[in-house]
Coordinates of C-alpha atoms and ligand atoms in Angstrom, one line a residue:
X283 CA 66.5 76.0 76.9
X284 CA 68.2 73.4 78.5
X285 CA 68.7 73.5 82.4
X286 CA 72.5 74.7 83.1
X287 CA 74.6 71.6 83.5
X288 CA 75.1 70.9 87.0
X289 CA 78.7 70.7 88.1
X290 CA 80.4 68.0 89.9
X291 CA 82.2 69.8 92.3
X292 CA 85.3 67.6 93.5
X293 CA 87.1 70.4 95.2
X294 CA 90.2 68.4 96.2
X295 CA 92.2 69.1 93.2
X296 CA 91.5 72.3 92.9
X297 CA 92.5 73.1 96.6
X298 CA 95.7 71.7 95.8
X299 CA 95.8 73.7 92.4
X300 CA 95.4 76.6 94.8
X301 CA 98.1 76.1 97.0
X302 CA 100.5 75.5 94.4
X303 CA 99.3 78.5 92.8
X304 CA 100.3 81.0 95.6
X305 CA 103.8 82.1 95.1
X306 CA 102.8 82.9 91.5
X307 CA 100.0 84.9 92.8
X308 CA 102.3 86.9 95.4
X309 CA 104.5 87.6 92.2
X310 CA 101.5 89.1 90.7
X311 CA 100.5 91.3 93.9
X312 CA 104.2 92.5 94.2
X313 CA 104.1 93.9 90.8
X314 CA 101.1 95.9 91.4
X315 CA 102.5 96.9 94.8
X316 CA 105.5 98.5 92.9
X317 CA 102.7 101.3 91.4
X318 CA 102.4 104.1 94.2
X319 CA 98.5 104.5 93.1
X320 CA 97.9 107.2 96.0
X321 CA 94.3 108.1 95.4
X322 CA 94.2 111.6 97.5
X323 CA 97.3 112.9 96.3
X324 CA 96.7 114.7 92.5
X325 CA 100.4 113.8 92.0
X326 CA 99.9 110.3 91.8
X327 CA 96.6 110.3 89.9
X328 CA 98.6 109.0 86.6
X329 CA 99.9 106.1 88.7
X330 CA 96.3 105.2 89.9
X331 CA 95.2 105.3 86.2
X332 CA 98.8 103.2 84.9
X333 CA 97.5 100.5 87.8
X334 CA 94.1 100.4 86.5
X335 CA 95.2 99.8 82.9
X336 CA 97.7 97.1 83.9
X337 CA 94.9 95.5 86.0
X338 CA 92.3 95.6 83.1
X339 CA 95.0 94.4 80.5
X340 CA 95.8 91.5 82.7
X341 CA 92.2 90.6 83.5
X342 CA 91.8 90.5 79.8
X343 CA 94.1 88.1 79.4
X344 CA 92.9 86.1 82.1
X345 CA 89.6 85.7 79.9
X346 CA 87.5 88.6 81.2
X347 CA 87.1 90.1 77.8
X348 CA 85.3 93.1 78.5
X349 CA 87.9 94.3 81.3
X350 CA 88.3 98.0 81.1
X351 CA 89.2 100.6 83.4
X352 CA 86.6 103.2 82.9
X353 CA 87.0 106.7 84.2
X354 CA 84.1 109.0 84.8
X355 CA 84.8 112.5 84.6
X356 CA 86.3 113.9 87.6
X357 CA 86.9 110.6 88.9
X358 CA 89.9 108.4 89.2
X359 CA 89.3 104.7 87.2
X360 CA 87.4 102.2 88.3
X361 CA 88.1 98.8 86.8
X362 CA 85.0 96.6 85.6
X363 CA 85.0 92.8 84.2
X364 CA 82.8 90.1 83.9
X365 CA 83.0 86.5 82.9
X366 CA 79.3 85.5 82.1
X367 CA 79.6 82.3 80.1
X368 CA 77.3 79.8 82.3
X369 CA 73.9 80.4 81.6
X370 CA 71.4 80.1 84.5
X371 CA 74.1 79.9 87.0
X372 CA 74.3 82.8 89.5
X373 CA 76.5 85.9 89.1
X374 CA 78.9 86.7 92.2
X375 CA 80.6 90.3 92.3
X376 CA 84.0 90.7 93.8
X377 CA 84.8 94.1 94.9
X378 CA 88.1 95.8 96.0
X379 CA 90.5 98.7 95.5
X380 CA 93.6 99.2 94.0
X381 CA 94.3 102.8 95.4
X382 CA 96.4 103.2 98.4
X383 CA 96.9 105.6 101.5
X384 CA 99.9 107.8 101.4
X385 CA 103.0 107.1 103.3
X386 CA 104.5 110.6 104.0
X387 CA 105.9 111.3 107.4
X388 CA 106.0 107.5 108.2
X389 CA 109.1 105.3 109.2
X390 CA 109.2 102.2 107.0
X391 CA 111.7 99.2 107.8
X392 CA 111.9 98.8 103.7
X393 CA 110.3 101.3 101.3
X394 CA 106.6 101.3 101.3
X395 CA 106.6 100.6 97.2
X396 CA 109.1 97.9 97.3
X397 CA 107.4 94.8 98.4
X398 CA 109.7 92.7 100.9
X399 CA 109.1 89.3 102.4
X400 CA 110.4 88.9 106.1
X401 CA 109.2 86.3 108.9
X402 CA 106.0 85.0 107.1
X403 CA 104.7 88.4 106.2
X404 CA 105.1 90.7 102.8
X405 CA 105.6 94.3 103.4
X406 CA 104.4 97.4 101.1
X407 CA 101.6 100.0 101.2
X408 CA 98.6 98.1 100.1
X409 CA 99.5 94.5 100.8
X410 CA 96.9 93.7 102.7
X411 CA 94.4 96.9 101.9
X412 CA 93.6 96.0 99.7
X413 CA 95.4 94.7 96.9
X414 CA 96.1 91.0 98.4
X415 CA 92.5 90.8 98.9
X416 CA 91.3 91.2 95.2
X417 CA 94.4 89.4 93.8
X418 CA 93.6 86.2 96.0
X419 CA 90.3 86.2 93.5
X420 CA 92.4 86.7 90.6
X421 CA 94.5 83.7 91.8
X422 CA 91.3 81.9 92.7
X423 CA 90.1 82.3 89.0
X424 CA 93.1 81.5 87.5
X425 CA 93.0 78.0 89.5
X426 CA 89.6 77.3 88.0
X427 CA 90.3 78.1 84.6
X428 CA 93.6 76.3 84.5
X429 CA 92.1 73.4 86.3
X430 CA 88.6 73.1 84.5
X431 CA 88.6 75.7 81.7
X432 CA 85.5 77.2 83.3
X433 CA 84.1 78.9 86.5
X434 CA 81.4 77.3 88.6
X435 CA 79.5 80.7 88.7
X436 CA 79.5 83.7 86.6
X437 CA 81.8 86.2 88.2
X438 CA 82.4 90.1 87.8
X439 CA 85.0 92.2 89.2
X440 CA 84.8 95.9 90.5
X441 CA 88.2 97.2 91.4
X442 CA 88.0 100.9 92.7
X443 CA 90.4 103.4 92.2
X444 CA 89.0 105.8 95.1
X445 CA 88.1 103.8 98.3
X446 CA 90.9 105.5 100.1
X447 CA 89.3 109.1 100.0
X448 CA 85.9 107.8 100.7
X449 CA 84.6 106.4 97.3
X450 CA 82.9 109.8 96.1
X451 CA 82.3 108.4 92.8
X452 CA 81.5 104.9 93.2
X453 CA 77.7 105.8 93.1
X454 CA 78.3 107.5 90.1
X455 CA 79.8 104.5 88.6
X456 CA 76.7 101.9 89.8
X457 CA 74.6 104.5 88.0
X458 CA 76.4 104.9 84.8
X459 CA 77.1 101.4 84.3
X460 CA 74.4 99.4 86.1
X461 CA 75.3 96.0 84.0
X462 CA 78.6 96.0 85.7
X463 CA 77.0 95.6 89.1
X464 CA 74.5 93.1 88.4
X465 CA 74.9 90.0 90.4
X466 CA 73.1 87.7 92.9
X467 CA 75.6 87.9 95.7
X468 CA 78.7 90.3 96.3
X469 CA 81.8 89.6 97.9
X470 CA 83.4 93.0 99.4
X471 CA 87.0 91.8 100.3
X472 CA 88.3 94.9 102.1
X473 CA 87.9 93.6 105.6
X474 CA 89.7 92.2 108.6
X475 CA 90.3 88.5 110.3
X476 CA 90.5 88.7 114.0
X477 CA 93.7 87.1 113.8
X478 CA 95.9 84.4 111.4
X479 CA 94.0 82.0 112.9
X480 CA 90.3 83.1 112.8
X481 CA 88.7 84.4 109.9
X482 CA 86.4 87.1 109.9
X483 CA 83.0 87.8 108.3
X484 CA 82.3 91.5 108.9
X485 CA 78.8 92.2 110.0
X486 CA 78.4 95.7 111.0
X487 CA 80.1 99.1 110.9
X488 CA 80.0 102.2 112.9
X489 CA 78.8 105.2 111.4
X490 CA 80.8 108.6 111.7
X491 CA 79.0 112.0 112.1
X492 CA 81.0 115.2 112.9
X493 CA 79.5 117.6 115.5
X494 CA 81.2 121.4 115.6
X495 CA 80.2 122.4 119.3
X496 CA 80.9 126.6 119.6
X497 CA 80.7 128.6 122.9
X498 CA 80.6 132.4 122.9
X499 CA 80.4 134.9 125.3
X500 CA 82.2 138.2 124.7
X501 CA 82.6 140.5 121.8
X502 CA 86.4 140.7 122.4
X503 CA 89.4 138.9 124.2
X504 CA 89.8 140.7 127.9
X505 CA 92.2 140.9 130.5
X506 CA 91.7 137.7 132.7
X507 CA 93.0 139.7 135.9
X508 CA 90.6 142.3 135.4
X509 CA 87.7 140.1 134.4
X510 CA 88.3 136.7 135.6
X511 CA 85.6 135.5 138.1
X512 CA 83.1 137.6 136.6
X513 CA 82.3 136.8 133.0
X514 CA 82.2 133.4 131.8
X515 CA 85.5 131.6 130.2
X516 CA 84.2 130.0 127.1
X517 CA 87.3 127.8 127.1
X518 CA 86.0 125.8 130.6
X519 CA 82.5 126.2 129.3
X520 CA 83.1 124.0 126.2
X521 CA 84.9 121.6 128.3
X522 CA 82.3 121.3 130.5
X523 CA 80.0 121.0 127.7
X524 CA 82.0 118.3 126.2
X525 CA 82.3 116.3 129.3
X526 CA 78.6 116.2 129.5
X527 CA 78.4 113.5 127.1
X528 CA 81.1 111.3 128.8
X529 CA 80.9 109.3 131.8
X530 CA 83.1 108.5 134.5
X531 CA 85.0 105.8 132.6
X532 CA 85.4 108.0 129.1
X533 CA 82.6 106.5 127.4
X534 CA 79.4 107.9 125.7
X535 CA 77.0 108.4 128.3
X536 CA 73.7 108.0 126.4
X537 CA 72.6 107.1 124.1
X538 CA 73.4 103.4 124.6
X539 CA 72.5 101.0 122.0
X540 CA 70.7 98.1 123.0
X541 CA 72.4 94.9 122.0
X542 CA 70.5 91.4 121.9
X543 CA 71.8 89.3 125.0
X544 CA 72.5 86.2 122.3
X545 CA 75.1 88.8 120.6
X546 CA 76.8 89.7 124.2
X547 CA 77.2 86.3 125.3
X548 CA 78.8 85.3 121.8
X549 CA 81.0 88.2 121.7
X550 CA 83.0 87.3 124.8
X551 CA 84.6 84.9 122.3
X552 CA 86.0 87.6 120.1
X553 CA 89.9 87.8 120.8
X554 CA 90.3 91.0 122.2
X555 CA 91.7 90.5 125.7
X556 CA 93.6 93.3 127.3
X557 CA 96.9 92.5 125.8
X558 CA 95.5 92.6 122.1
X559 CA 93.8 96.0 123.0
X560 CA 97.5 97.1 124.5
X561 CA 99.3 96.1 121.5
X562 CA 96.7 97.2 118.9
X563 CA 95.9 100.4 120.4
X564 CA 99.5 101.4 121.6
X565 CA 98.8 101.8 125.3
X566 CA 101.3 102.8 127.5
X567 CA 102.4 99.9 130.1
X568 CA 100.9 102.1 133.1
X569 CA 97.4 102.6 131.3
X570 CA 94.8 100.2 131.3
X571 CA 91.9 99.8 128.5
X572 CA 88.8 101.4 129.8
X573 CA 86.7 98.8 132.4
X574 CA 84.5 96.7 130.4
X575 CA 81.7 96.9 133.2
X576 CA 80.0 93.5 132.2
X577 CA 80.1 94.1 128.3
X578 CA 82.4 92.3 126.0
X579 CA 85.3 94.3 124.7
X580 CA 83.8 93.9 121.1
X581 CA 80.3 95.6 122.0
X582 CA 82.6 98.6 123.1
X583 CA 84.7 98.7 120.1
X584 CA 81.8 97.9 117.6
X585 CA 78.2 98.0 118.7
X586 CA 78.4 101.3 121.4
X587 CA 78.7 104.9 120.2
X588 CA 82.3 106.7 120.8
X589 CA 83.1 110.4 120.7
X590 CA 86.9 112.0 120.0
X591 CA 87.4 115.4 120.1
X592 CA 89.5 115.7 116.7
X593 CA 89.9 119.7 116.6
X594 CA 89.8 122.4 119.1
X595 CA 90.1 126.5 118.8
X596 CA 91.2 126.2 122.6
X597 CA 94.3 128.4 123.0
X598 CA 97.3 127.2 122.5
X599 CA 100.9 127.6 123.9
X600 CA 102.2 129.7 121.4
X601 CA 98.9 132.1 121.5
X602 CA 99.3 132.2 125.3
X603 CA 98.1 135.4 127.1
X604 CA 96.2 136.2 129.8
X605 CA 92.9 136.7 128.5
X606 CA 89.3 135.4 128.7
X607 CA 88.7 134.6 124.9
X608 CA 85.5 135.5 123.2
X609 CA 84.7 132.1 121.9
X610 CA 85.7 128.8 121.5
X611 CA 85.0 125.6 119.4
X612 CA 85.6 122.0 119.4
X613 CA 85.0 119.4 116.4
X614 CA 83.5 116.1 118.0
X615 CA 83.7 113.1 115.6
X616 CA 81.1 110.9 116.8
X617 CA 80.8 107.1 116.1
X618 CA 77.4 106.1 115.6
X619 CA 76.5 102.3 117.0
X620 CA 75.2 100.1 114.1
X621 CA 71.1 99.9 114.6
X622 CA 71.1 103.5 116.0
X623 CA 69.2 106.0 114.0
X624 CA 71.3 108.9 113.3
X625 CA 68.5 111.4 114.1
X626 CA 68.1 109.5 117.7
X627 CA 71.7 110.2 118.4
X628 CA 71.7 113.7 117.2
X629 CA 68.5 114.1 119.4
X630 CA 70.5 112.8 122.5
X631 CA 73.3 114.9 122.1
X632 CA 71.7 118.1 121.4
X633 CA 69.1 117.6 124.6
X634 CA 72.3 117.4 126.6
X635 CA 74.1 119.9 124.8
X636 CA 71.6 122.5 124.9
X637 CA 70.1 122.4 128.4
X638 CA 71.0 124.7 130.8
X639 CA 74.5 126.0 129.3
X640 CA 77.5 126.2 131.6
X641 CA 78.0 130.0 132.7
X642 CA 75.1 130.8 130.7
X643 CA 77.2 131.1 127.3
X644 CA 75.8 131.0 124.1
X645 CA 76.0 127.7 122.5
X646 CA 75.9 126.8 118.6
X647 CA 75.8 123.2 117.2
X648 CA 76.1 122.2 113.8
X649 CA 76.3 118.5 112.6
X650 CA 77.8 117.3 109.1
X651 CA 75.5 116.8 106.5
X652 CA 76.2 113.3 105.4
X653 CA 74.3 110.3 106.7
X654 CA 76.8 108.4 109.1
X655 CA 77.0 105.3 107.1
X656 CA 76.4 103.2 110.1
X657 CA 75.7 99.6 109.4
X658 CA 74.2 96.6 110.8
X659 CA 73.7 93.4 108.7
X660 CA 72.1 89.9 109.3
X661 CA 74.4 87.2 107.5
X662 CA 71.2 84.7 107.0
X663 CA 70.4 82.0 104.4
X664 CA 72.0 79.5 102.4
X665 CA 74.7 81.7 101.0
X666 CA 76.2 82.3 104.3
X667 CA 76.2 78.5 104.9
X668 CA 78.4 78.3 101.7
X669 CA 80.4 80.8 103.1
X670 CA 80.9 78.7 106.3
X671 CA 81.4 75.3 104.4
X672 CA 84.4 77.5 101.8
X673 CA 86.2 78.7 104.8
X674 CA 85.8 75.5 107.0
X675 CA 88.0 74.2 104.0
X676 CA 90.5 76.5 104.0
X677 CA 90.7 77.9 107.4
X678 CA 89.3 74.7 109.5
X679 CA 86.8 76.6 111.0
X680 CA 84.0 79.0 109.6
X681 CA 84.5 82.9 109.8
X682 CA 83.6 84.9 112.9
X683 CA 81.1 87.5 112.5
X684 CA 82.8 90.4 113.6
X685 CA 82.0 94.4 113.2
X686 CA 84.6 97.1 112.5
X687 CA 84.5 100.3 114.6
X688 CA 85.2 102.9 111.6
X689 CA 82.9 103.6 108.9
X690 CA 83.8 102.4 105.2
X691 CA 81.7 104.5 102.6
X692 CA 81.4 101.9 100.3
X693 CA 79.9 99.2 102.3
X694 CA 77.2 101.4 103.5
X695 CA 76.7 102.6 100.0
X696 CA 76.3 98.6 99.0
X697 CA 74.1 97.9 101.7
X698 CA 72.0 101.0 100.6
X699 CA 72.0 99.9 96.9
X700 CA 72.2 95.9 97.1
X701 CA 71.2 95.3 100.8
X702 CA 68.5 92.6 99.6
X703 CA 71.7 90.5 98.0
X704 CA 74.2 88.4 100.5
X705 CA 76.8 90.7 100.8
X706 CA 80.1 88.8 102.2
X707 CA 82.5 91.4 103.6
X708 CA 85.8 89.7 103.9
X709 CA 89.5 90.4 103.4
X710 CA 93.0 89.4 104.1
X711 CA 93.8 92.1 106.8
X712 CA 94.8 91.0 110.4
X713 CA 95.5 92.6 113.6
X714 CA 99.1 93.2 112.7
X715 CA 98.7 94.6 109.5
X716 CA 98.9 98.2 110.4
X717 CA 96.8 99.1 107.4
X718 CA 97.1 103.1 106.6
X719 CA 100.0 102.9 108.6
X720 CA 104.1 102.4 108.7
X721 CA 105.0 98.8 107.5
X722 CA 101.9 97.7 106.3
X723 CA 101.9 93.9 106.0
X724 CA 100.0 90.9 104.6
X725 CA 100.2 87.4 106.3
X726 CA 101.2 85.1 103.8
X727 CA 99.5 82.1 105.3
X728 CA 95.8 84.4 105.5
X729 CA 96.6 85.0 101.7
X730 CA 97.3 81.4 101.0
X731 CA 93.8 80.3 103.1
X732 CA 92.2 83.4 101.1
X733 CA 93.1 82.1 97.9
X734 CA 91.6 78.3 99.0
X735 CA 88.6 79.9 100.4
X736 CA 88.0 81.8 97.2
X737 CA 88.2 78.5 95.2
X738 CA 85.9 76.7 97.4
X739 CA 83.5 79.8 97.9
X740 CA 82.6 80.1 93.9
X741 CA 81.4 76.4 93.9
X742 CA 79.7 76.7 97.3
X743 CA 77.7 79.7 96.1
X744 CA 77.3 78.2 92.6
X745 CA 75.5 75.5 94.3
X746 CA 73.0 77.5 96.4
X747 CA 72.1 80.6 94.8
X748 CA 69.5 81.0 91.9
X749 CA 71.1 82.7 88.8
Ligands
ZN109 ZN1 90.8 99.1 101.9

């Protein structure tokens, strides 16, 4: 076989074409955003299907002849498509999702499924999470095909319809259609940039476990006047137990994660000052963020565990009575630090919660069955040098290596199934996006830079990866 024809990548005309292609790409994005493809609501299942069918049809028109909205039993559709016409060249897979979070109970300035531009931002549910992400790739593909009649590498697209409900069937899709996921590098485009000026490359996620903690002491509720001070109050015991996990600042006491000193020093450059935290976290003006105690805020947010009480059976106002209760339960959401083994964190918590029960109450613990999905990645090698070059061209600087405090099931899954490939996690979300909230929006210049970066990224990856 002949060696593949090396491509000369003069990217200048392509970058100009990418800039010119942005208005049409935004129009395409707006058409998709008008479909309320809300995956958690069965009433919108047909909207998810209709959008998937529309995207597949548009991809066939674009030149992805095999584009298809695939649908496994009991699942919402997943669009797959490939352009494999450059023998010997590497194959890059782009992942995005087309489903949306619901908007019920939210107050929007303009209707969530009627996209509207105001002050340099496009407002609509899904504008940045995640339709803007993968539409920026469709735009880049269109630019390459229009300008050169070809792509510099082979490309696959996977546009999922169930990300917002935790990707419950994505692994089934991987197993049923492995050829649709065969690639030399993956671009997972559903993540955040630290600011509209600083692009982000996500390299870690905290995992999520759930712990149910139950204290019981009595066979029945009893009069607190007759018996208070003589037998245990399970509500107080529960609060004392939970507070054992937390230090005076309000953070998890142990286990703490050991973070490399070089990482810690670099993390001071992450733009997460008190003002950014206060605005992002909706802090009251008279309340400060937790003290950083010599560690950068990014470490507390991305690289250390956290605990939140997400439910309790403590007495509520409408159930108020002068009684000692039989039992009390709390559900804790536990964020697992990347690099920390779930089993180590569980063992540390259990040791703390089982020793010497407060007031001698009976203590039961139950962990969620699923692994936490914490993820820590080392972005090394030529693929990431290619990423840095592409981003420098589009943004004027390489992407900052960032983490996410939350967990993203599909990332943990790709990490488990394809962890030996370069996994490039980027996106078009910025701190003002309010993904999953009211007035979700996409910064238009971030979108423009994403289109340009993608155009350059395909060429840069084609140069450094082996097909
Ligand atoms: Zn998303």
